[in-house]
PDB file of N, H, CA, C and O in Angstrom:
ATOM      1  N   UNK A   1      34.999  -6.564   8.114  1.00  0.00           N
ATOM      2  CA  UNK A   1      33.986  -7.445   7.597  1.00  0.00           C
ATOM      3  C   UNK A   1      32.884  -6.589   6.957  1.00  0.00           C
ATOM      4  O   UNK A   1      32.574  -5.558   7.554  1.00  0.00           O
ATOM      5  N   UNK A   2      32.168  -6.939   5.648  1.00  0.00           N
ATOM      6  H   UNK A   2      32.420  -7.776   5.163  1.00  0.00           H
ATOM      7  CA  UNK A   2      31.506  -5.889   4.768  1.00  0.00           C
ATOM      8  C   UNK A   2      30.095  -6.301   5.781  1.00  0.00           C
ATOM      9  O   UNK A   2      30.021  -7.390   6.350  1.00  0.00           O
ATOM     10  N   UNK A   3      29.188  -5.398   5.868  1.00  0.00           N
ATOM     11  H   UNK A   3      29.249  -4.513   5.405  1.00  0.00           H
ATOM     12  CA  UNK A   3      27.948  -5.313   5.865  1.00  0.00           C
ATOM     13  C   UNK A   3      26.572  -5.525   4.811  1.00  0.00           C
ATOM     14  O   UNK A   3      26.080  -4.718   4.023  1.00  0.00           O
ATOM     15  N   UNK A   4      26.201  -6.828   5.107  1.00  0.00           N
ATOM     16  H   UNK A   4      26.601  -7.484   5.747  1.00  0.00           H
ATOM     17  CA  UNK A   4      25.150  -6.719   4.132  1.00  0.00           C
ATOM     18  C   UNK A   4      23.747  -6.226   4.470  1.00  0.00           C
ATOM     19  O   UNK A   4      23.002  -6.651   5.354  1.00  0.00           O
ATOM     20  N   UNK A   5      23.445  -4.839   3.226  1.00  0.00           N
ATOM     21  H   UNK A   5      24.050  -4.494   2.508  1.00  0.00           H
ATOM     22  CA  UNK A   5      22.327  -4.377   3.092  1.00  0.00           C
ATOM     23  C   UNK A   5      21.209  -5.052   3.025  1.00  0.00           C
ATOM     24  O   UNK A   5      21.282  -6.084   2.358  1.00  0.00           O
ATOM     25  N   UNK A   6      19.668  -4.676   3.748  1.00  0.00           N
ATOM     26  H   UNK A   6      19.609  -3.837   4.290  1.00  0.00           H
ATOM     27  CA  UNK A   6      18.702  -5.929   3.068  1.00  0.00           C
ATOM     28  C   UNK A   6      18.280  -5.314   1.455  1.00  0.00           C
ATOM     29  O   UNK A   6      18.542  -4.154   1.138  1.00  0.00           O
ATOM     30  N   UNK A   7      17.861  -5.908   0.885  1.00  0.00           N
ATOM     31  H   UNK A   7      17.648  -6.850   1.142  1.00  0.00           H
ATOM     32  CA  UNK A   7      16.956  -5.383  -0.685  1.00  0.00           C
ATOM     33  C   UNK A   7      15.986  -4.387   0.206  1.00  0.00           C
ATOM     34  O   UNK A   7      15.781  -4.614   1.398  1.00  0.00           O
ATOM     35  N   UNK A   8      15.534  -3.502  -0.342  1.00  0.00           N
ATOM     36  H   UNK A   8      15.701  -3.317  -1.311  1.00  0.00           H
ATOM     37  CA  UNK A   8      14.540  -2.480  -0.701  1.00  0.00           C
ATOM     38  C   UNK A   8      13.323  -3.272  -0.831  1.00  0.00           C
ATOM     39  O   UNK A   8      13.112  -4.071  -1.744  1.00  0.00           O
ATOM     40  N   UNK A   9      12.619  -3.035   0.030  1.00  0.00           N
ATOM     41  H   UNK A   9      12.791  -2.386   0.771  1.00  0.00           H
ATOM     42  CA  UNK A   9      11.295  -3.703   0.236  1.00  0.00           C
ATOM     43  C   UNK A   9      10.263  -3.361  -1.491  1.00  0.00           C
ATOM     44  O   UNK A   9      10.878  -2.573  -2.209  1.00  0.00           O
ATOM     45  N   UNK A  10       9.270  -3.721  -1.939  1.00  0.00           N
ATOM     46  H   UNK A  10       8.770  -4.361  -1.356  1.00  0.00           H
ATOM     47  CA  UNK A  10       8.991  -3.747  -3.454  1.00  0.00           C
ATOM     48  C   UNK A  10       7.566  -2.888  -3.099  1.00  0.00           C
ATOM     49  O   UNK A  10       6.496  -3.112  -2.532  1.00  0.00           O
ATOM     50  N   UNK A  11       8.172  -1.872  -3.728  1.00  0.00           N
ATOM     51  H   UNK A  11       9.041  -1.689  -4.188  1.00  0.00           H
ATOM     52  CA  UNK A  11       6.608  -1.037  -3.665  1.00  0.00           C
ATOM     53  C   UNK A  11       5.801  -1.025  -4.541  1.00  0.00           C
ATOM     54  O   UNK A  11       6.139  -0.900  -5.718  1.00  0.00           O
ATOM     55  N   UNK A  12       4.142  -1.195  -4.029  1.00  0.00           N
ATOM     56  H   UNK A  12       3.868  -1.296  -3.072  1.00  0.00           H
ATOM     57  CA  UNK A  12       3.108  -1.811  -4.290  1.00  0.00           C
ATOM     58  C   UNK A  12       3.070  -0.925  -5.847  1.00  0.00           C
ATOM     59  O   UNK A  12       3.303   0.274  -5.689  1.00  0.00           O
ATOM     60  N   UNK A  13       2.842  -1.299  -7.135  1.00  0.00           N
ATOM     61  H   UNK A  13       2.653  -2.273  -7.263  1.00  0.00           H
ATOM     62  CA  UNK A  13       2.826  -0.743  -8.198  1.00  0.00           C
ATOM     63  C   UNK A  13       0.920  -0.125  -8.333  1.00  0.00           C
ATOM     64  O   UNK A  13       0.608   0.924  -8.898  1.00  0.00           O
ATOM     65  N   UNK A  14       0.095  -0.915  -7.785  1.00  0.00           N
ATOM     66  H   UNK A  14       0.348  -1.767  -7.326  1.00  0.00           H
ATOM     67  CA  UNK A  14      -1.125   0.257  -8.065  1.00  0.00           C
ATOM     68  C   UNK A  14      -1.028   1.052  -7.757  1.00  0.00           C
ATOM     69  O   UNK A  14      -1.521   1.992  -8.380  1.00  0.00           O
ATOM     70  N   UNK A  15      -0.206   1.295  -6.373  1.00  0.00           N
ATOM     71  H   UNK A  15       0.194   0.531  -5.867  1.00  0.00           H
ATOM     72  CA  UNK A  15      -0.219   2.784  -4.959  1.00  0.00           C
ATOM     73  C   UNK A  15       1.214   3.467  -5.227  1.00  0.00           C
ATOM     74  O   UNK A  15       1.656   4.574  -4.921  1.00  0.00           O
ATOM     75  N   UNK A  16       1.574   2.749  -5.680  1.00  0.00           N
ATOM     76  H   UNK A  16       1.215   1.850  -5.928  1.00  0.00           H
ATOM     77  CA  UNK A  16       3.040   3.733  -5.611  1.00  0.00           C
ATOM     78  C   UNK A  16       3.297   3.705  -3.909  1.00  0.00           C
ATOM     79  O   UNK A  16       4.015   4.593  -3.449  1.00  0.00           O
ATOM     80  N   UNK A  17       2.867   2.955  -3.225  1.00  0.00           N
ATOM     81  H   UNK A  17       2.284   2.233  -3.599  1.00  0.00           H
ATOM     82  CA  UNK A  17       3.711   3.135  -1.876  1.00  0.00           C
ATOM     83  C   UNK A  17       3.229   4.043  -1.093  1.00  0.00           C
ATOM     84  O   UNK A  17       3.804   4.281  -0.031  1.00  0.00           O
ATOM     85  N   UNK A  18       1.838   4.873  -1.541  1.00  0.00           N
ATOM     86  H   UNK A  18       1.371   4.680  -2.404  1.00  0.00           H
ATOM     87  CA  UNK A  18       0.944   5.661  -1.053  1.00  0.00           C
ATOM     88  C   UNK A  18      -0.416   4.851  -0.553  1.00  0.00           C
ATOM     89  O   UNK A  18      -1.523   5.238  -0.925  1.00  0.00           O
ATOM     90  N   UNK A  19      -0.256   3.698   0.315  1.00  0.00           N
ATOM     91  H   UNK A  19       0.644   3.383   0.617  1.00  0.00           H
ATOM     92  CA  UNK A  19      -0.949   2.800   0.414  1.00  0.00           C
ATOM     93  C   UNK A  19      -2.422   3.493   1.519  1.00  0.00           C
ATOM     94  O   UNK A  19      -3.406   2.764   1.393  1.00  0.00           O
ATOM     95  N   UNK A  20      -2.554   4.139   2.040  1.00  0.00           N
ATOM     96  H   UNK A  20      -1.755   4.731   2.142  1.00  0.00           H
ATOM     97  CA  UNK A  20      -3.827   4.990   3.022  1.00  0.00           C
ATOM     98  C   UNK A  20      -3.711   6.424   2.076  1.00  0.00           C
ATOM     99  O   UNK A  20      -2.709   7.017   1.674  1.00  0.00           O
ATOM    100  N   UNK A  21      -5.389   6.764   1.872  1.00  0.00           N
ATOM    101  H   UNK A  21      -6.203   6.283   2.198  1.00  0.00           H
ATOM    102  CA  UNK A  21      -5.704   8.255   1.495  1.00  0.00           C
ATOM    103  C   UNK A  21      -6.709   8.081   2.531  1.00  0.00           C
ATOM    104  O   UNK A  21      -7.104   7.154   3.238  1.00  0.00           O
ATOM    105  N   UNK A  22      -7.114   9.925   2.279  1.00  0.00           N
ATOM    106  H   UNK A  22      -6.794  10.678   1.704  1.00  0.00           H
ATOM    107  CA  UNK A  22      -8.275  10.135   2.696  1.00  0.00           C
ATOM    108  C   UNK A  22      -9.014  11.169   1.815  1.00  0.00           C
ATOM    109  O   UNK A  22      -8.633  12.230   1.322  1.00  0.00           O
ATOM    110  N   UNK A  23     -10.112  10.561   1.781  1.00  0.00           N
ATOM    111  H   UNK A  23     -10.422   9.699   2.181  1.00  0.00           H
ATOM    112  CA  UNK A  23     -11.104  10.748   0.220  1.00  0.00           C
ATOM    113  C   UNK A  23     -11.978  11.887   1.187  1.00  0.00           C
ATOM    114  O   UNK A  23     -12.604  11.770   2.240  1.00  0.00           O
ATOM    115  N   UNK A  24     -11.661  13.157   0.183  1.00  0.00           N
ATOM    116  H   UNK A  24     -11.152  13.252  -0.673  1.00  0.00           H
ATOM    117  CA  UNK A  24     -13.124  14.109   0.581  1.00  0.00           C
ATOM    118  C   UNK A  24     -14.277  13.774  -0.208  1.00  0.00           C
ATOM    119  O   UNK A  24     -14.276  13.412  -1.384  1.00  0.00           O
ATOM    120  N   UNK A  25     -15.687  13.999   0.885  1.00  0.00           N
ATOM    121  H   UNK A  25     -15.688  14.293   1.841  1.00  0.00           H
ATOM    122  CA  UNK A  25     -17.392  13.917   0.611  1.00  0.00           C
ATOM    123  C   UNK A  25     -17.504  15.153   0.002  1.00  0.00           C
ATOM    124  O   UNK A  25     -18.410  15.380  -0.801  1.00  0.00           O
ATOM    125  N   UNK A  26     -16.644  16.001   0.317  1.00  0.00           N
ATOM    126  H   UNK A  26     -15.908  15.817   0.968  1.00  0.00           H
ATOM    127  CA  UNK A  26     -17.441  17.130   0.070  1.00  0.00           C
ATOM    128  C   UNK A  26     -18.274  17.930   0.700  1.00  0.00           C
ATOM    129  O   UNK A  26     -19.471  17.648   0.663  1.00  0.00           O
ATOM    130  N   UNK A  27     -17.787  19.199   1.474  1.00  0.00           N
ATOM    131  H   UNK A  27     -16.814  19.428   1.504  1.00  0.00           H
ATOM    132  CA  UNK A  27     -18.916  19.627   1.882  1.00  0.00           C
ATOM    133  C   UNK A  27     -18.435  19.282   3.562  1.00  0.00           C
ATOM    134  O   UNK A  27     -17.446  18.551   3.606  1.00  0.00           O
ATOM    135  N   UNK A  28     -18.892  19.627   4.689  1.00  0.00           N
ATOM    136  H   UNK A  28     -19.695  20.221   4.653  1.00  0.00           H
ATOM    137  CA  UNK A  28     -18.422  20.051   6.312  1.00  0.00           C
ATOM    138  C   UNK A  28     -19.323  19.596   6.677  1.00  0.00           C
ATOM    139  O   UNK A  28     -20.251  19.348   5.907  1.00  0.00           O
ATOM    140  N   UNK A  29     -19.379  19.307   8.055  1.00  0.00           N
ATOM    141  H   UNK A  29     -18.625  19.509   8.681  1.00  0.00           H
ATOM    142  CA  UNK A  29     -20.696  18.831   9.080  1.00  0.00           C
ATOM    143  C   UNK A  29     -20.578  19.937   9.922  1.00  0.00           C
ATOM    144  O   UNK A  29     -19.762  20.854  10.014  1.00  0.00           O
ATOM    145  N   UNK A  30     -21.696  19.590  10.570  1.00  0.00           N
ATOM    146  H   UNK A  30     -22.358  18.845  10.495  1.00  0.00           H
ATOM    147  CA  UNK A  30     -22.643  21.097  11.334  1.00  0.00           C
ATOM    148  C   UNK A  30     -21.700  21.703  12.017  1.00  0.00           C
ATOM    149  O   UNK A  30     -21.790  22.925  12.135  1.00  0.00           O
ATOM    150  N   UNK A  31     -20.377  20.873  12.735  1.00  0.00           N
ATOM    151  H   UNK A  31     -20.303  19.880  12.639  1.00  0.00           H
ATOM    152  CA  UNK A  31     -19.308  21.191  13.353  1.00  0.00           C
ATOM    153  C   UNK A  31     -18.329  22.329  12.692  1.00  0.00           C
ATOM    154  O   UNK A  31     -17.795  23.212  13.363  1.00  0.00           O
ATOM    155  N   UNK A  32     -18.208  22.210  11.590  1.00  0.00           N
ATOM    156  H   UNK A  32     -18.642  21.493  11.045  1.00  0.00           H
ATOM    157  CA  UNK A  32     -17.221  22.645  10.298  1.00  0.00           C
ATOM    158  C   UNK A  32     -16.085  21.678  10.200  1.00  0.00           C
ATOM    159  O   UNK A  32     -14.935  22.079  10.376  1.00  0.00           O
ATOM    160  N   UNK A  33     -16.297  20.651   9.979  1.00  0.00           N
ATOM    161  H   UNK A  33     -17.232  20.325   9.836  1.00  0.00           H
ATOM    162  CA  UNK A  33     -15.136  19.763  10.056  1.00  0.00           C
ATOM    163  C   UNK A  33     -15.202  18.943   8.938  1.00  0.00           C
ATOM    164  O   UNK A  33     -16.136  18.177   8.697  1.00  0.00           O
ATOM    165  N   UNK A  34     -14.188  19.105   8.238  1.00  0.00           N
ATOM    166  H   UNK A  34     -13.429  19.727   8.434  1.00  0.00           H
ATOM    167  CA  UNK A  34     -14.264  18.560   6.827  1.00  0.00           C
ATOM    168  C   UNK A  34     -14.498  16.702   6.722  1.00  0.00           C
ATOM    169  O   UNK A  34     -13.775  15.809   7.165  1.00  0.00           O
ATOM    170  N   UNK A  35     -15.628  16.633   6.055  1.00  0.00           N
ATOM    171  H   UNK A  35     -16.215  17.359   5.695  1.00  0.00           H
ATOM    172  CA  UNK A  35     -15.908  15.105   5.982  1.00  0.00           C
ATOM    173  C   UNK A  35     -14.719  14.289   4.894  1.00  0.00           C
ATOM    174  O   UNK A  35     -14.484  14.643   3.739  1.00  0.00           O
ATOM    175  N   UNK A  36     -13.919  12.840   5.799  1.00  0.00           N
ATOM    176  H   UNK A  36     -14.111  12.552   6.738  1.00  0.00           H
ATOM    177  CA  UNK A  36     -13.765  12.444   5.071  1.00  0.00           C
ATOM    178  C   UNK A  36     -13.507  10.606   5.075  1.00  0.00           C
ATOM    179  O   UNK A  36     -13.253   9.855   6.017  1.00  0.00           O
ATOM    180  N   UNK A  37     -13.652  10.396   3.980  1.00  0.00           N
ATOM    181  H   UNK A  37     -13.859  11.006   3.215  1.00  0.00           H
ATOM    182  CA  UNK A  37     -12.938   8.429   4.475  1.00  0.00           C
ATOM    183  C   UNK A  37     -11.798   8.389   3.969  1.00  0.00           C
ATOM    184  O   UNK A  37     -11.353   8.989   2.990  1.00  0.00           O
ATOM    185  N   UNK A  38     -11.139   7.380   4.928  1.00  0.00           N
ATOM    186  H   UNK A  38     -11.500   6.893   5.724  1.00  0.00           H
ATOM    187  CA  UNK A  38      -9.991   6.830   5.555  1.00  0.00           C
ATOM    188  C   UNK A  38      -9.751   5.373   4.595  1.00  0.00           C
ATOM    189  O   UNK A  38      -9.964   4.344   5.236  1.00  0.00           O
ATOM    190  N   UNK A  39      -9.344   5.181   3.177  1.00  0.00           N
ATOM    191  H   UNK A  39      -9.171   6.017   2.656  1.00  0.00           H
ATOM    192  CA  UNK A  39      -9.571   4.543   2.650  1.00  0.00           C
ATOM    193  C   UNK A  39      -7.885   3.619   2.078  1.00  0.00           C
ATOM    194  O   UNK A  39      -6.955   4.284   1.621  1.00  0.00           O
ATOM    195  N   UNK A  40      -7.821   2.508   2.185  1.00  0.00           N
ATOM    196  H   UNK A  40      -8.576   1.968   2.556  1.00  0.00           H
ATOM    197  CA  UNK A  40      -7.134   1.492   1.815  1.00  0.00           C
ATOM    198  C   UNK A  40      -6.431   1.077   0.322  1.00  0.00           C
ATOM    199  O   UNK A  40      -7.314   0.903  -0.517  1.00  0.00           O
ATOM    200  N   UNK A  41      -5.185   0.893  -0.167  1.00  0.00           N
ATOM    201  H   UNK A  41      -4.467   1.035   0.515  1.00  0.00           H
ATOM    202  CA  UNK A  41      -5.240   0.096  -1.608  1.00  0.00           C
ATOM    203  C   UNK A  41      -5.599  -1.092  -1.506  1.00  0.00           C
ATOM    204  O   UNK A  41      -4.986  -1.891  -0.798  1.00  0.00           O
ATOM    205  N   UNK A  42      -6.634  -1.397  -2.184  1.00  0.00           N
ATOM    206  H   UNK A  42      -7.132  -0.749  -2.760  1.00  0.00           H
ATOM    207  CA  UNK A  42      -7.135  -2.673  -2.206  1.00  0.00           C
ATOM    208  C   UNK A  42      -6.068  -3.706  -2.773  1.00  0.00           C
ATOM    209  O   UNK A  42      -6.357  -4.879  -2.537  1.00  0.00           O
ATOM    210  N   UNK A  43      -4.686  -3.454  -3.599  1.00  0.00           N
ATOM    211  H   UNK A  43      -4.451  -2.501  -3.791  1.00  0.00           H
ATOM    212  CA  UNK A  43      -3.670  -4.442  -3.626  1.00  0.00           C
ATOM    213  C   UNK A  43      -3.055  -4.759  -2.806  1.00  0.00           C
ATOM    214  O   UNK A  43      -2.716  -5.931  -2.973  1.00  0.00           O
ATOM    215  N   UNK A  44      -2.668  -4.330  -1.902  1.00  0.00           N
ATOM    216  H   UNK A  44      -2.944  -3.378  -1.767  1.00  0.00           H
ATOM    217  CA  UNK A  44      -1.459  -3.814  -1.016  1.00  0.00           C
ATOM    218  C   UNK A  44      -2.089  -4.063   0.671  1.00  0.00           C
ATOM    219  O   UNK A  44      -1.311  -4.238   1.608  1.00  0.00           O
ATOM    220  N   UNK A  45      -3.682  -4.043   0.857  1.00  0.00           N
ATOM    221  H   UNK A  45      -4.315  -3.901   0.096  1.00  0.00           H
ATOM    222  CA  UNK A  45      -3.920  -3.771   2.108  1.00  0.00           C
ATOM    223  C   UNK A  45      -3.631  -2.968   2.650  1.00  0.00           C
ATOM    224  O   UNK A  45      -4.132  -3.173   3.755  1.00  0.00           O
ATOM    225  N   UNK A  46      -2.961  -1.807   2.696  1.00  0.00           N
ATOM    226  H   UNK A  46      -2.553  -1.640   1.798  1.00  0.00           H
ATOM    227  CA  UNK A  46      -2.813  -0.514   2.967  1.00  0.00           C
ATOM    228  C   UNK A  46      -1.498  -0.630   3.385  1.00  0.00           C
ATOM    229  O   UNK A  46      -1.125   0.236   4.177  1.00  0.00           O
ATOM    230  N   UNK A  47      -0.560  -1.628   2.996  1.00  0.00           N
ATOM    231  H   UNK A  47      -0.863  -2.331   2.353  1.00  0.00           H
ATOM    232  CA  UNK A  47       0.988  -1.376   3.435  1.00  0.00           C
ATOM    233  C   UNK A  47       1.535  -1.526   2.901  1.00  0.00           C
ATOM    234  O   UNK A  47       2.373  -2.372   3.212  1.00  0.00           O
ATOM    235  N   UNK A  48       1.649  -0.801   1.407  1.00  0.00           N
ATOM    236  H   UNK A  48       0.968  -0.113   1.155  1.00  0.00           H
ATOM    237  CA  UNK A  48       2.719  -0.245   0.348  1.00  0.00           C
ATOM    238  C   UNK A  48       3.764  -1.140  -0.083  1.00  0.00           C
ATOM    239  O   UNK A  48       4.697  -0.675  -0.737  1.00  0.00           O
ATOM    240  N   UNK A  49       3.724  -2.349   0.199  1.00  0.00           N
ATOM    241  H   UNK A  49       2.966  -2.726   0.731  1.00  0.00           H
ATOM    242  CA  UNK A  49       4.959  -2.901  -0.585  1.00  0.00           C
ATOM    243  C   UNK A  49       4.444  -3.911  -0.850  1.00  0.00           C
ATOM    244  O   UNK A  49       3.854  -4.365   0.131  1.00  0.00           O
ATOM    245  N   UNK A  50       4.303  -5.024  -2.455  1.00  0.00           N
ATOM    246  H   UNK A  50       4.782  -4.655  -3.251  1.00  0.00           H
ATOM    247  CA  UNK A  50       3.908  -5.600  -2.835  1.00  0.00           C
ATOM    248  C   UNK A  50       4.579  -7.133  -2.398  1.00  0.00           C
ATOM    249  O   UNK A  50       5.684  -7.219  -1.863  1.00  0.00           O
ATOM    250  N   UNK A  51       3.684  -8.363  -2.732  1.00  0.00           N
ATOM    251  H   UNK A  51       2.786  -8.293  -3.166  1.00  0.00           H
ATOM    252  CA  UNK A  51       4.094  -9.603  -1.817  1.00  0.00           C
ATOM    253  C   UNK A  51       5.249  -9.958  -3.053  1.00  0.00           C
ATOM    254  O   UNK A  51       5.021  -9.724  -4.240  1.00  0.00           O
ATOM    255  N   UNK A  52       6.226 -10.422  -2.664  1.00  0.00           N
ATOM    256  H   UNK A  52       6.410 -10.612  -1.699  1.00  0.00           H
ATOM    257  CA  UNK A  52       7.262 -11.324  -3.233  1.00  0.00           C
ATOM    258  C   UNK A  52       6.563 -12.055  -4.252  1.00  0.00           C
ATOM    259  O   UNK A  52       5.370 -12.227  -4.001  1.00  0.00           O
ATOM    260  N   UNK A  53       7.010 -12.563  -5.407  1.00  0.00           N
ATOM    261  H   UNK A  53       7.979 -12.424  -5.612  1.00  0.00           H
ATOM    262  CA  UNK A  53       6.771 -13.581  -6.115  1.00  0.00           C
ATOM    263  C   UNK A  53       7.120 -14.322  -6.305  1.00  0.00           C
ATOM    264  O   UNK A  53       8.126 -14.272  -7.014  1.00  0.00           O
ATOM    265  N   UNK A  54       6.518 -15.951  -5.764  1.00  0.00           N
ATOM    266  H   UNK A  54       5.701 -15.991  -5.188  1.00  0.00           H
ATOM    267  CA  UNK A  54       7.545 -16.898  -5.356  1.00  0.00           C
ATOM    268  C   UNK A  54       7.307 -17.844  -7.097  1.00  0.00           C
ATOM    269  O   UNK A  54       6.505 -17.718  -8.022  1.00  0.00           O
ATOM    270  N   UNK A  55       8.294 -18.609  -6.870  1.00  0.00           N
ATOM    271  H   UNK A  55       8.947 -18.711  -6.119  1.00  0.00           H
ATOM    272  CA  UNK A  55       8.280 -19.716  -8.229  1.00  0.00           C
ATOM    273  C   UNK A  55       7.592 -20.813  -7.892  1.00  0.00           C
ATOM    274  O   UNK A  55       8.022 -21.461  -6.938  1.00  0.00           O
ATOM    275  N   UNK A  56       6.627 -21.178  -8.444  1.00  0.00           N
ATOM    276  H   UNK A  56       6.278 -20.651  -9.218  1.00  0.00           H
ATOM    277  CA  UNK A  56       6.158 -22.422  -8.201  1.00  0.00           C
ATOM    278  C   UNK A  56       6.629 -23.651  -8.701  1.00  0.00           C
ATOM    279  O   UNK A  56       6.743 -23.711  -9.926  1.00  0.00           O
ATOM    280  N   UNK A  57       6.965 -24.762  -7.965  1.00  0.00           N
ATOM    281  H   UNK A  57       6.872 -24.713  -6.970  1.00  0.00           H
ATOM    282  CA  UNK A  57       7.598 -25.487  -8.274  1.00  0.00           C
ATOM    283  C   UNK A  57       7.290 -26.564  -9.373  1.00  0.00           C
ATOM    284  O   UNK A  57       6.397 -27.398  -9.223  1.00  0.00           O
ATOM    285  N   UNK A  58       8.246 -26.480 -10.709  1.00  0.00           N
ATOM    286  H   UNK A  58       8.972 -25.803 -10.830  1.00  0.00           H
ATOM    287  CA  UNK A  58       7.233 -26.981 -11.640  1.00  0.00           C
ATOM    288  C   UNK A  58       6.938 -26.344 -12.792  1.00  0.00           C
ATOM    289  O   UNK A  58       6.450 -26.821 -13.816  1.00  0.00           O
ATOM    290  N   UNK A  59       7.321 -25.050 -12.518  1.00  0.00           N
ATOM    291  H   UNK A  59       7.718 -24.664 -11.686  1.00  0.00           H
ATOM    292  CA  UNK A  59       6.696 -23.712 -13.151  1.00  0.00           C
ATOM    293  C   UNK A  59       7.803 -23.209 -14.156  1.00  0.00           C
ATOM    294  O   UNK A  59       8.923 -22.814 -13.835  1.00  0.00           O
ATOM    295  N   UNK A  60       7.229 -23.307 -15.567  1.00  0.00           N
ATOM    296  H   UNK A  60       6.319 -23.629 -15.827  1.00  0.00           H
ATOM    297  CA  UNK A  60       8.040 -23.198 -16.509  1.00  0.00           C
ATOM    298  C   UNK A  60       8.176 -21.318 -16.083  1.00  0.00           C
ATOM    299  O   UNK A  60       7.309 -20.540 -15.688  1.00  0.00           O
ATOM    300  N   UNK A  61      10.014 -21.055 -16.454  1.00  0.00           N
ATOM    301  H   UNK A  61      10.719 -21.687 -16.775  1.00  0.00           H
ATOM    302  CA  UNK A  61      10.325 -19.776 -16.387  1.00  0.00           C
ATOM    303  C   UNK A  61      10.043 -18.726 -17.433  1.00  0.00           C
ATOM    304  O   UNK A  61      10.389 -17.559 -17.245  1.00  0.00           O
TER     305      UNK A  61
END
């Protein structure tokens, strides 16, 4: 009996699927520890694969 594969989840096209960085300030705190933020794709919500696109019903193709 064949096995069906699922589809390949759709990666987010702003992020390329690189959905979390972390952005340097520039520059160390008194510690020496490099400052940085922990920042999000704002398309994607930070989890790289973009939402399905459904058809709306009605909706010329």
């Amino acid at each position: 009996m064949a096995q069906h594969t699922p589809p390949a989840p759709r990666i987010c096209p702003a992020c390329d699927g690189f959905a979390t960085v972390a952005v340097t300030l520039g520059g160390r705190d008194p510690r020496g520890h490099l400052r940085t933020l922990t920042t999000d794709c704002p398309a994607c919500h930070g989890t790289g694969t973009a939402p399905a696109h459904r058809v709306r019903e009605g909706a010329r193709a």
